[in-house]
Short mmCIF file of C-alpha atoms in Angstrom, two decimals:
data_model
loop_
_atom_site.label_atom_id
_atom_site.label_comp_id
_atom_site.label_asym_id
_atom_site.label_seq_id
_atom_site.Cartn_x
_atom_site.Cartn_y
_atom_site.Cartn_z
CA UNK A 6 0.00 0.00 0.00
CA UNK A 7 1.11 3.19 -0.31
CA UNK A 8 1.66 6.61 2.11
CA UNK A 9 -1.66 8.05 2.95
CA UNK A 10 -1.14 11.40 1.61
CA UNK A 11 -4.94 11.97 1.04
CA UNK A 12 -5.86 10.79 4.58
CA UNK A 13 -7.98 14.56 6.01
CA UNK A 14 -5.85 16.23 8.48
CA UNK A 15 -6.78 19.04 10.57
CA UNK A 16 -5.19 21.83 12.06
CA UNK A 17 -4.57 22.42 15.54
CA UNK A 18 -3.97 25.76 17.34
CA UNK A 19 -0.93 27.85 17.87
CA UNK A 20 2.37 26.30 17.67
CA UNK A 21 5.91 27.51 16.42
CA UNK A 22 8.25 26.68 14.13
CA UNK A 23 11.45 26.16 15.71
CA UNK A 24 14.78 25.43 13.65
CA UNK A 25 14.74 21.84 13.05
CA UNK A 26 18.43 20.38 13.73
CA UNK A 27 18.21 16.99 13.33
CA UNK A 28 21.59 15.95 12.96
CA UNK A 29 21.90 12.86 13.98
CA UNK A 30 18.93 11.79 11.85
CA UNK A 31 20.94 9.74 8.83
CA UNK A 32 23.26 8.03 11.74
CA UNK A 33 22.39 4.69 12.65
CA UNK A 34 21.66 3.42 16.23
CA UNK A 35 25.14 2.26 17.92
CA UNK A 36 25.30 -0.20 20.91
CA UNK A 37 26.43 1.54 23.59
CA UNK A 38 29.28 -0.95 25.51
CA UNK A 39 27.96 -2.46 28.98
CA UNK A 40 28.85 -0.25 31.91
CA UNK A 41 30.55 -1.28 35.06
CA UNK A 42 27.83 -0.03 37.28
CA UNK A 43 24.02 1.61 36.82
CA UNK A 44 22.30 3.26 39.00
CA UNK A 45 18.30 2.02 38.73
CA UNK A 46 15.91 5.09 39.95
CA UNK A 47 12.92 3.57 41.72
CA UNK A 48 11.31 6.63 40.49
CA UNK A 49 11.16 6.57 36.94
CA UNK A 50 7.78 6.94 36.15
CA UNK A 51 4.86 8.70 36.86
CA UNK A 52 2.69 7.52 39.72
CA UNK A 53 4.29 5.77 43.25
CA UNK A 54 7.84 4.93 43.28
CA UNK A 55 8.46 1.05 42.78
CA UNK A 56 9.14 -1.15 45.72
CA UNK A 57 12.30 -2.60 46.32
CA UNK A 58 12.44 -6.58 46.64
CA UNK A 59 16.44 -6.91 46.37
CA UNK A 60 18.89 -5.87 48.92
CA UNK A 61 22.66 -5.65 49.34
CA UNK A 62 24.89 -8.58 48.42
CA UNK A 63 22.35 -10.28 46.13
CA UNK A 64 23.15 -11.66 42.87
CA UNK A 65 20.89 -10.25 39.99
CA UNK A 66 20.94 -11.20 36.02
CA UNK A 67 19.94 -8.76 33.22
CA UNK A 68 16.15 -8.58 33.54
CA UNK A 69 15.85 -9.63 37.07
CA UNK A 70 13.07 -7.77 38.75
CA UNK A 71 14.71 -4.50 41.45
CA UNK A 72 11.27 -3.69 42.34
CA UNK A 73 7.57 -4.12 42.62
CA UNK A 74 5.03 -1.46 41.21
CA UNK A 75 4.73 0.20 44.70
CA UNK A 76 0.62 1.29 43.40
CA UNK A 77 -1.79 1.08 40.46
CA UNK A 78 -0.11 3.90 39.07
CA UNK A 79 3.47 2.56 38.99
CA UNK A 80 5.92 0.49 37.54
CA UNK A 81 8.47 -2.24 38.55
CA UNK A 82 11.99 -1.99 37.50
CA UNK A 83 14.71 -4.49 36.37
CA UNK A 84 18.35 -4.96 36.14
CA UNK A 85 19.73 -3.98 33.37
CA UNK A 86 23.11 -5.76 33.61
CA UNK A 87 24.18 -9.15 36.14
CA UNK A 88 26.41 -8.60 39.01
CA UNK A 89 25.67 -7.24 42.43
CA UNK A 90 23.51 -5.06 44.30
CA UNK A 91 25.96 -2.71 46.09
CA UNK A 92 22.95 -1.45 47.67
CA UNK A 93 19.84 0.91 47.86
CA UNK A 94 20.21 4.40 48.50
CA UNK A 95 19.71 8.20 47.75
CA UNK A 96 21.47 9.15 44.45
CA UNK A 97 21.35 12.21 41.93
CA UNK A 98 17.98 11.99 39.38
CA UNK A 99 17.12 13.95 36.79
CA UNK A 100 14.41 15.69 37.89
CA UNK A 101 16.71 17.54 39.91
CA UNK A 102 16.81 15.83 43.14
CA UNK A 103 18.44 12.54 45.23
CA UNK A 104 16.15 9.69 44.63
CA UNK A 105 16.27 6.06 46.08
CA UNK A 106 18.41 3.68 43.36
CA UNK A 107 19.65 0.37 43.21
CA UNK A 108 22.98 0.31 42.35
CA UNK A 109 24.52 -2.45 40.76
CA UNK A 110 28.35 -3.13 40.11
CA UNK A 111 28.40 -5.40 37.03
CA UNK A 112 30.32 -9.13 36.15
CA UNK A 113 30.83 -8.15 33.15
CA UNK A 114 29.05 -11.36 31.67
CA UNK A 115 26.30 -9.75 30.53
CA UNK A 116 24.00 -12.70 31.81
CA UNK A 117 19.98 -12.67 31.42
CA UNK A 118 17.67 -13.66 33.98
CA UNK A 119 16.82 -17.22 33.20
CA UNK A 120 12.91 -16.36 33.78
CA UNK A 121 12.86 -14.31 30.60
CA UNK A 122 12.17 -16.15 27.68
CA UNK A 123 10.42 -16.36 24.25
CA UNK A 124 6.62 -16.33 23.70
CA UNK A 125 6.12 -19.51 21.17
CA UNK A 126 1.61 -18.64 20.79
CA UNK A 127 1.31 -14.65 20.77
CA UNK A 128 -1.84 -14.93 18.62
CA UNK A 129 -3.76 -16.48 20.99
CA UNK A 130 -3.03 -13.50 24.06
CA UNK A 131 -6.26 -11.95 25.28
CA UNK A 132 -5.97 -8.19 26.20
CA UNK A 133 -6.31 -8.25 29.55
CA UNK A 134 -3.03 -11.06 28.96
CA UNK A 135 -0.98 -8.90 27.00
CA UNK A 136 -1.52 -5.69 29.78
CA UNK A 137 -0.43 -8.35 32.76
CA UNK A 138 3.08 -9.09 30.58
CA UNK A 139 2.94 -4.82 29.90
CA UNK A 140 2.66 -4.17 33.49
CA UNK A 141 5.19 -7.01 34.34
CA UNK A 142 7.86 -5.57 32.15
CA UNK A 143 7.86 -2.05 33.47
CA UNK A 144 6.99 -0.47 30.13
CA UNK A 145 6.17 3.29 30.07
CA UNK A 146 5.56 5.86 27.72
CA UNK A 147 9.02 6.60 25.88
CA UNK A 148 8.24 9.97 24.51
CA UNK A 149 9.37 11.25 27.84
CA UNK A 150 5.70 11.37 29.99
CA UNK A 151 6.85 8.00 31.57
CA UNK A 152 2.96 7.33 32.26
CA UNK A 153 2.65 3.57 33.04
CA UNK A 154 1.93 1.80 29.60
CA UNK A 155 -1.02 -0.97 31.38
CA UNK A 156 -2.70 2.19 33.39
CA UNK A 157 -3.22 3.70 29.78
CA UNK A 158 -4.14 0.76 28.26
CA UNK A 159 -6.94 0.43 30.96
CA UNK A 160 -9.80 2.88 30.47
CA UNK A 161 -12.52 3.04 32.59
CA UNK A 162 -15.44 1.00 30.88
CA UNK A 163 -17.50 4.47 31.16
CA UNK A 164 -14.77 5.75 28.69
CA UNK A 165 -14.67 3.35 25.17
CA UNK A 166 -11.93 3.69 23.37
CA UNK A 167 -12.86 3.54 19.41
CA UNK A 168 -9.10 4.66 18.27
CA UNK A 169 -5.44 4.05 18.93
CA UNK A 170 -3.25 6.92 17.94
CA UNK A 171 0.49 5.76 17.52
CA UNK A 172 3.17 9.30 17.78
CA UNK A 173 6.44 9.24 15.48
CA UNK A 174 6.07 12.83 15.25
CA UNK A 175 9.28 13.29 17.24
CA UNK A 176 8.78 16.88 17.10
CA UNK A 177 11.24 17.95 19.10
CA UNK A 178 14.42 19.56 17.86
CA UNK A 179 17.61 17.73 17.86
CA UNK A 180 15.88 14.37 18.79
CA UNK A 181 16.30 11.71 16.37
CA UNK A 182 15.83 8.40 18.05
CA UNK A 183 12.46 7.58 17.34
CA UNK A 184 12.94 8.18 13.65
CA UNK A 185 16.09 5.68 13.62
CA UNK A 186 13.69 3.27 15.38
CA UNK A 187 11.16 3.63 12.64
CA UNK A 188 13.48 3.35 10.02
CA UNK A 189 15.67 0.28 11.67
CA UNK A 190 12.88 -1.41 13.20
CA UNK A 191 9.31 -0.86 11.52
CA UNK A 192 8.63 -4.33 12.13
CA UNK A 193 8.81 -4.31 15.65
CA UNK A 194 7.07 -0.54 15.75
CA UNK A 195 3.87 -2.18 14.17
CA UNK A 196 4.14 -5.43 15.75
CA UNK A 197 3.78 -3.88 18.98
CA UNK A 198 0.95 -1.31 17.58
CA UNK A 199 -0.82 -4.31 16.91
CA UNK A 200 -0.28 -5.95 20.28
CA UNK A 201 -1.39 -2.62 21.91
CA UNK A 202 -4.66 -2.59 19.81
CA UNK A 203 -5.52 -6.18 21.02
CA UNK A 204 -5.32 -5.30 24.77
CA UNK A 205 -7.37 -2.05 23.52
CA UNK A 206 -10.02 -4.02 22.08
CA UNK A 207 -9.51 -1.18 18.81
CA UNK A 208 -9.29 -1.68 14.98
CA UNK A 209 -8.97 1.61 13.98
CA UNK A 210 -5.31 2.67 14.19
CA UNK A 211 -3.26 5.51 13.02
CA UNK A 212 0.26 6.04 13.27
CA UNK A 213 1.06 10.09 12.81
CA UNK A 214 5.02 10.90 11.84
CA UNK A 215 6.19 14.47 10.39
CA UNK A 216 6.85 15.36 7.05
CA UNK A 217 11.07 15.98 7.50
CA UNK A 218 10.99 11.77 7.94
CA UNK A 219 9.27 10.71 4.91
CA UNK A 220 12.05 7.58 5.12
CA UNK A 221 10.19 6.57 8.27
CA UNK A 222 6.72 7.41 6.52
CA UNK A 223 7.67 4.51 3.93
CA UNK A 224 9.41 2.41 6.08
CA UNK A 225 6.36 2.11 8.64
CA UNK A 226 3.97 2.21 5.36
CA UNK A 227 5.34 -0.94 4.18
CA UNK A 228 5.31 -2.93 7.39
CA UNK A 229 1.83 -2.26 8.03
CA UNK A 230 -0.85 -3.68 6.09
CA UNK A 231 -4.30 -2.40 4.58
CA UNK A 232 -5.85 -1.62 8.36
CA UNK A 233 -3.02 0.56 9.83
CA UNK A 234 -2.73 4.49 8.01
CA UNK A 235 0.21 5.82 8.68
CA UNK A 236 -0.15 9.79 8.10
CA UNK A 237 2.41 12.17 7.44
CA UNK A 238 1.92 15.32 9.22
CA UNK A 239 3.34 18.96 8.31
CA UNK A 240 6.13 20.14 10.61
CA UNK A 241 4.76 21.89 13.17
CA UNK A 242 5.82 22.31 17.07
CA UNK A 243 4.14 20.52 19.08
CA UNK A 244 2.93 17.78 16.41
CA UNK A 245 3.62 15.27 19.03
CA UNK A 246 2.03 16.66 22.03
CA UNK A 247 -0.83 14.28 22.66
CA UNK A 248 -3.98 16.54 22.18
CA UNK A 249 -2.49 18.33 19.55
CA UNK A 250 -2.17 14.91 17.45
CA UNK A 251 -5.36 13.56 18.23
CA UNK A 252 -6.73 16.95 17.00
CA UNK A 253 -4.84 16.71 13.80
CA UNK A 254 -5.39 13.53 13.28
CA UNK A 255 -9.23 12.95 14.29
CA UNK A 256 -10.39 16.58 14.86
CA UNK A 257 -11.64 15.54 18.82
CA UNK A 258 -10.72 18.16 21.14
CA UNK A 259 -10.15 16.89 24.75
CA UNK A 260 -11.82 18.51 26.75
CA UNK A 261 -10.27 21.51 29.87
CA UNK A 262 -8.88 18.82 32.44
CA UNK A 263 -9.71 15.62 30.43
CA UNK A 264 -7.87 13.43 28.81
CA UNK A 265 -7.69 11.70 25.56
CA UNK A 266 -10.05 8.60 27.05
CA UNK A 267 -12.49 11.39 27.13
CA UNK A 268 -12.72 11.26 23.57
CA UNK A 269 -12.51 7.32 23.05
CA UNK A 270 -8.83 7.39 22.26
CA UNK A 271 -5.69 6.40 23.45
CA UNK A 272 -2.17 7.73 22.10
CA UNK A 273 1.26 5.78 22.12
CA UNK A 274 4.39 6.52 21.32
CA UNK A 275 6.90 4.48 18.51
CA UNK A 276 9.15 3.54 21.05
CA UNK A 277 6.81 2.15 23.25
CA UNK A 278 5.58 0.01 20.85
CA UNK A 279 8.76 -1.28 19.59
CA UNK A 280 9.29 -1.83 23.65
CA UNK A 281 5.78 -3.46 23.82
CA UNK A 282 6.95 -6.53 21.33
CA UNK A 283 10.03 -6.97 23.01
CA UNK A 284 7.79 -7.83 26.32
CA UNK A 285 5.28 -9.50 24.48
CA UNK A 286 7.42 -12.16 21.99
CA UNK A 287 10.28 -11.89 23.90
CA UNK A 288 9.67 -11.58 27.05
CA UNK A 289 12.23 -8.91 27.67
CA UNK A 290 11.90 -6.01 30.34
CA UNK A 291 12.40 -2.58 29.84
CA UNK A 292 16.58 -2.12 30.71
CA UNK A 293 17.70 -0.18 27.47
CA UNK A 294 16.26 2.63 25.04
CA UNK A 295 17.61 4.14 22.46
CA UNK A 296 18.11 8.04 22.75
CA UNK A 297 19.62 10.73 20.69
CA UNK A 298 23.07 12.55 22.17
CA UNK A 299 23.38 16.09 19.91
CA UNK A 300 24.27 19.30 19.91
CA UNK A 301 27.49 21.80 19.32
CA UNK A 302 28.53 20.78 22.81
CA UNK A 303 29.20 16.74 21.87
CA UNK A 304 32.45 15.85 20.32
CA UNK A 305 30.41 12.87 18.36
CA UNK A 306 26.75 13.25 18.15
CA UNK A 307 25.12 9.97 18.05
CA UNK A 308 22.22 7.66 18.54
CA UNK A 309 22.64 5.15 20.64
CA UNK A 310 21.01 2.45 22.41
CA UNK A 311 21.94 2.44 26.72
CA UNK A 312 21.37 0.74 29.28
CA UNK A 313 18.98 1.87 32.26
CA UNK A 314 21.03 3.27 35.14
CA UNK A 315 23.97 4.42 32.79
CA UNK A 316 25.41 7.40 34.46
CA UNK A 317 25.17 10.64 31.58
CA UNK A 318 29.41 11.04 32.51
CA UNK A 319 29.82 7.35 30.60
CA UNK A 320 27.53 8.61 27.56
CA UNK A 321 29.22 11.09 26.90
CA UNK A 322 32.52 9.43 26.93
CA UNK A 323 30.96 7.15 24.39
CA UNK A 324 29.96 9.74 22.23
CA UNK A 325 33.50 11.85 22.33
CA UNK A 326 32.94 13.53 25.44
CA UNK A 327 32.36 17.56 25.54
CA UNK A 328 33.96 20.16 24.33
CA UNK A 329 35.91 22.71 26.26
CA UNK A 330 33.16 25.45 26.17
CA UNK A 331 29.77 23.45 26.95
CA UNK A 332 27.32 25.58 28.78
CA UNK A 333 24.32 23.42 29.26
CA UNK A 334 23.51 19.79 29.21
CA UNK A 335 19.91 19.61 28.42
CA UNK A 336 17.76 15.84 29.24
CA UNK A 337 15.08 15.63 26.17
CA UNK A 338 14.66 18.45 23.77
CA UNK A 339 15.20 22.22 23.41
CA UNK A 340 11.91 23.10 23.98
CA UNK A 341 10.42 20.90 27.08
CA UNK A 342 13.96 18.84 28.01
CA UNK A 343 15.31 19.55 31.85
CA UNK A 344 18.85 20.92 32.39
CA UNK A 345 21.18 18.65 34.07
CA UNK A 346 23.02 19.87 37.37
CA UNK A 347 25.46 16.22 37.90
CA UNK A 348 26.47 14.34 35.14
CA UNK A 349 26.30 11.48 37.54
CA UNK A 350 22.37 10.83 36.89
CA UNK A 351 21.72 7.83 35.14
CA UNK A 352 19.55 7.16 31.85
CA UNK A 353 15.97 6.59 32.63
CA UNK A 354 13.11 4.82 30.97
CA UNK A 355 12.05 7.96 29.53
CA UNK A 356 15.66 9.62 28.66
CA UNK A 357 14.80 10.54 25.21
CA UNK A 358 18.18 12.30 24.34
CA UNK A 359 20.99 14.76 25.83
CA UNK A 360 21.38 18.32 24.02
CA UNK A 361 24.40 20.31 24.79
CA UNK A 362 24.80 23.65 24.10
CA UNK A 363 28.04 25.93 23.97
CA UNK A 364 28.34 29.08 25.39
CA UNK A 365 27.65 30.88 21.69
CA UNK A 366 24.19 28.79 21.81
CA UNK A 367 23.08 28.85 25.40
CA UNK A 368 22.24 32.32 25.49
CA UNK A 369 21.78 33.85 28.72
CA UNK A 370 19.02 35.94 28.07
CA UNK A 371 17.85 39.42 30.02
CA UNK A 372 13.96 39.37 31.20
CA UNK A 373 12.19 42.31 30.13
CA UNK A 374 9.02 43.39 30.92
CA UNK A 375 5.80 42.49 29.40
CA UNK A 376 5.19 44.38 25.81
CA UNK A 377 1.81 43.36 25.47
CA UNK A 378 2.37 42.06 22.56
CA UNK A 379 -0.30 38.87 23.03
CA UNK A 380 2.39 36.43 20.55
CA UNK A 381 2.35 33.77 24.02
CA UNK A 382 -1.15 34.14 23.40
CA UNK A 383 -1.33 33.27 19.59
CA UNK A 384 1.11 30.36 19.24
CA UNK A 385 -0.51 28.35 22.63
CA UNK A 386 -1.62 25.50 21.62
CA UNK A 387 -3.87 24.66 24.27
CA UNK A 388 -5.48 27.97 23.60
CA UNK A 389 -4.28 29.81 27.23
CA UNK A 390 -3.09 33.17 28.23
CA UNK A 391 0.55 32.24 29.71
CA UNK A 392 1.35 36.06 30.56
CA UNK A 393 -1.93 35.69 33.01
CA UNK A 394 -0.94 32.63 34.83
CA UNK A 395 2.67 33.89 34.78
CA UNK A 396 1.69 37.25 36.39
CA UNK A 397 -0.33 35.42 38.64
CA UNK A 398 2.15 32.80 39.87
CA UNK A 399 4.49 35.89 40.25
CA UNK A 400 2.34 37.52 42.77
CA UNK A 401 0.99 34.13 44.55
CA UNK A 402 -2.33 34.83 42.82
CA UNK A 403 -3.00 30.41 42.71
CA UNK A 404 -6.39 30.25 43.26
CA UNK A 405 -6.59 32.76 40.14
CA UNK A 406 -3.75 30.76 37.87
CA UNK A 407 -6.03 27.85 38.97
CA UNK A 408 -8.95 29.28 37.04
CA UNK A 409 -6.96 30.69 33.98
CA UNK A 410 -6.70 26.99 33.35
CA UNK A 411 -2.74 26.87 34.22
CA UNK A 412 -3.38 23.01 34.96
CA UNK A 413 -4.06 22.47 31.05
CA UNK A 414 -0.97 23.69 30.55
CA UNK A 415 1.79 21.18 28.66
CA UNK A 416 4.74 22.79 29.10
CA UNK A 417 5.54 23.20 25.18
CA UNK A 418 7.18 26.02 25.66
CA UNK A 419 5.57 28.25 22.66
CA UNK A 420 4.78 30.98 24.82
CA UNK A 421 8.65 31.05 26.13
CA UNK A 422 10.02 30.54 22.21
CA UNK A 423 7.73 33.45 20.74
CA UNK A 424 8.22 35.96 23.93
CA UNK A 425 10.13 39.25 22.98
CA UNK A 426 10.69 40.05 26.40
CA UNK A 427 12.67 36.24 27.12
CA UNK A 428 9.44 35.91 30.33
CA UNK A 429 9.78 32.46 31.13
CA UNK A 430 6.47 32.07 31.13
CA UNK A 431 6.84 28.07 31.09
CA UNK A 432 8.59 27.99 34.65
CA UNK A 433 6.02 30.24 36.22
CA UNK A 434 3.49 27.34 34.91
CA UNK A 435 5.44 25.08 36.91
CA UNK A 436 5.52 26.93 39.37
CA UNK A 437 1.82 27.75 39.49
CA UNK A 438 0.63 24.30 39.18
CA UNK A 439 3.11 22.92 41.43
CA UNK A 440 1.77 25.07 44.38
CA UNK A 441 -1.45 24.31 43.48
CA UNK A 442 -0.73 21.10 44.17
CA UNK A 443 0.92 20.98 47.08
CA UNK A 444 -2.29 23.27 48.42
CA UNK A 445 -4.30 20.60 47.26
CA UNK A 446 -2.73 17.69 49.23
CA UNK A 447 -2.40 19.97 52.22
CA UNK A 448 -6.22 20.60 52.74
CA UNK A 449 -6.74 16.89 51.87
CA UNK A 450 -4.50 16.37 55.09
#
């Protein structure tokens, strides 16, 4: 079959155009060599931290399970190499603060957890069969949410789901991996789109990937057959956000504080597919990803598949280490990654890529005051006013950022991009939302 060039797309609000710089996207995936030690978050997802069932001095193999989901809303983790557990205990993360890890210094070996083996029957999986192995194998969403992959796949039966929505948009700058994993694996990509669609109970399925990787249209195009479309979408920050894509792709709108269930459908991203087969005919865990490493600040940009718990120090040794004048080390994208304090913190499930900047392209950048000009207002995508929440957060106005809608928010960072005056209009969202919530919990005692 061929590209669905005629499929109706529709137009979503706002958005930016942000230089594209995707260097890395014509240089295959490299292995990155095991490390001597990783250093396994408990905390990698979102939801409760998982609960450790190892402890010092025991001997773990490469998928061995660290730790139970520690709620509904949570995960477990695995080893990601064999040796020992050194330990459990507070270590840098990248969301900015010590979290509990399991550290692990490795044999070297390279040995896999002799639980972990080939599915010979996947056609005869139920759903609810193929979210138990999900859930077992610690998958998440890969686009960098980290949202528990079985707690999507399980609407409420109050919500139907009629559509799955599958993101290659990658629409970040810089980032590359998911289009190598399109274009290296579109096999496993639609395998695991199908497997996803089972535990949905869905036969409608779309699989939405920008126009600057028409390789990875054709690619994906010829792996799926006559019931998948695979639609190529203009270029267009933030393609990928998940309400933005379901309105360009199905023209729902999701509602102020819903979510996409609220319209019958649930989005996934490429790599969590491609991670979803692995689990489901493999039986492998989630203890590697393949991530993008970029920027003027790398001595050898790359893409690279790493293990979970890989400190950032040894990735960038892989990749040529730094150069002399690197300002900033950015986790994810330009536009919504997190700036990295301790090159110590290890790769997570949802490590999508490192971006380093120089000092000539980290610009330092003086906040002026507000022109009025309303361009935060024009290229929202969610249709806000960030100046309003961001004067409001500046005051401690949070019962009034509460009902300028801050929580609908997604942190794009359009507003921020288009801003004359360099407001940064995106961490006063934070800000607002994260006080809102920590009022909320506090009169909930």
């Amino acid at each position: 079959m061929s590209t669905h060039t005629r499929y109706k797309i529709h137009r979503f609000q706002g958005g930016v155009h942000p230089p594209e710089e995707k260097l890395t996207s014509q240089l295959k995936t490299e292995i990155m060599p095991i490390p001597e030690k990783v250093y396994i978050p408990l905390s990698q997802h979102i939801g409760a931290p998982a609960a450790p069932v190892v402890k010092e001095g025991d001997t773990v193999f490469v998928g061995t399970v660290l730790a139970e989901a520690g709620g509904f809303v949570s995960t477990p983790v695995h080893a990601s190499i064999s040796g020992t557990v050194e330990g459990i205990a507070l270590y840098p993360h990248p969301a900015g603060r010590p979290m509990s890890a399991v550290v692990i210094k490795g044999d070297g070996e390279d040995r896999w957890d002799d639980q972990i083996a080939p599915r010979s029957d996947t056609d005869s999986l139920e759903g609810a069969e193929i979210r138990e192995i999900i859930k077992n194998a610690g998958i998440v969403g890969m686009g960098g949410a980290a949202f528990p992959t079985h707690v999507k796949l399980s609407p409420p039966k109050e919500k139907p789901i009629d559509t799955l929505i599958i993101n290659g948009a990658e629409c970040e700058p810089y980032l590359t991996a998911d289009h190598r994993l399109m274009l290296e694996s579109p096999e496993k990509v639609i395998g695991g789109v199908r497997f996803i669609a089972r535990a949905l109970g869905v036969t409608r399925i779309l699989v939405g990937v920008e126009k600057n990787k028409m390789d990875a249209v054709q690619a994906l195009t010829d792996a799926a057959g006559s019931d998948i479309i695979v639609i190529p979408f203009q270029v267009r920050y933030p393609q990928g956000a998940e309400k933005q894509l379901i309105k360009a792709s199905v023209n729902r709108v999701v509602p102020a504080g819903g979510l996409p269930m609220d319209v019958g459908v649930v989005v996934q991203n490429v790599g969590t597919a491609a991670a979803v087969y692995d689990a489901v005919t493999g039986g492998v865990p989630l203890v590697s990803r393949i991530m993008t490493v970029t920027g003027p600040g790398i001595g050898t940009p790359k893409n690279i598949r790493a293990r979970i718990g890989t400190p950032l120090s040894e990735v960038l040794d892989f990749c040529g280490g730094i150069v002399p004048d690197v300002r900033k080390v950015i986790m994810g994208g330009p536009m919504m990654g997190n700036a990295q304090f301790d090159l110590s913190v290890p790769v997570i499930k949802g490590t999508s890529g490192l971006l380093l900047l120089t000092e000539s392209t980290a610009q330092i950048l003086r906040t002026g005051p507000c022109l009025r000009c309303g361009n935060c207002v024009r290229v929202c995508p969610m249709g806000l006013t960030p100046l309003m929440f961001a004067r409001f957060a500046e005051l401690g106005m949070f019962d009034e950022a509460a009902e300028s809608n801050v929580a609908d928010c997604i942190e794009c960072g359009c507003c921020a991009y288009e801003c004359p005056a360099h407001i940064p209009l995106v961490q006063y969202a934070k800000y607002a939302k994260a006080e809102i919530q920590n009022r909320k919990r506090k009169a909930a005692g």
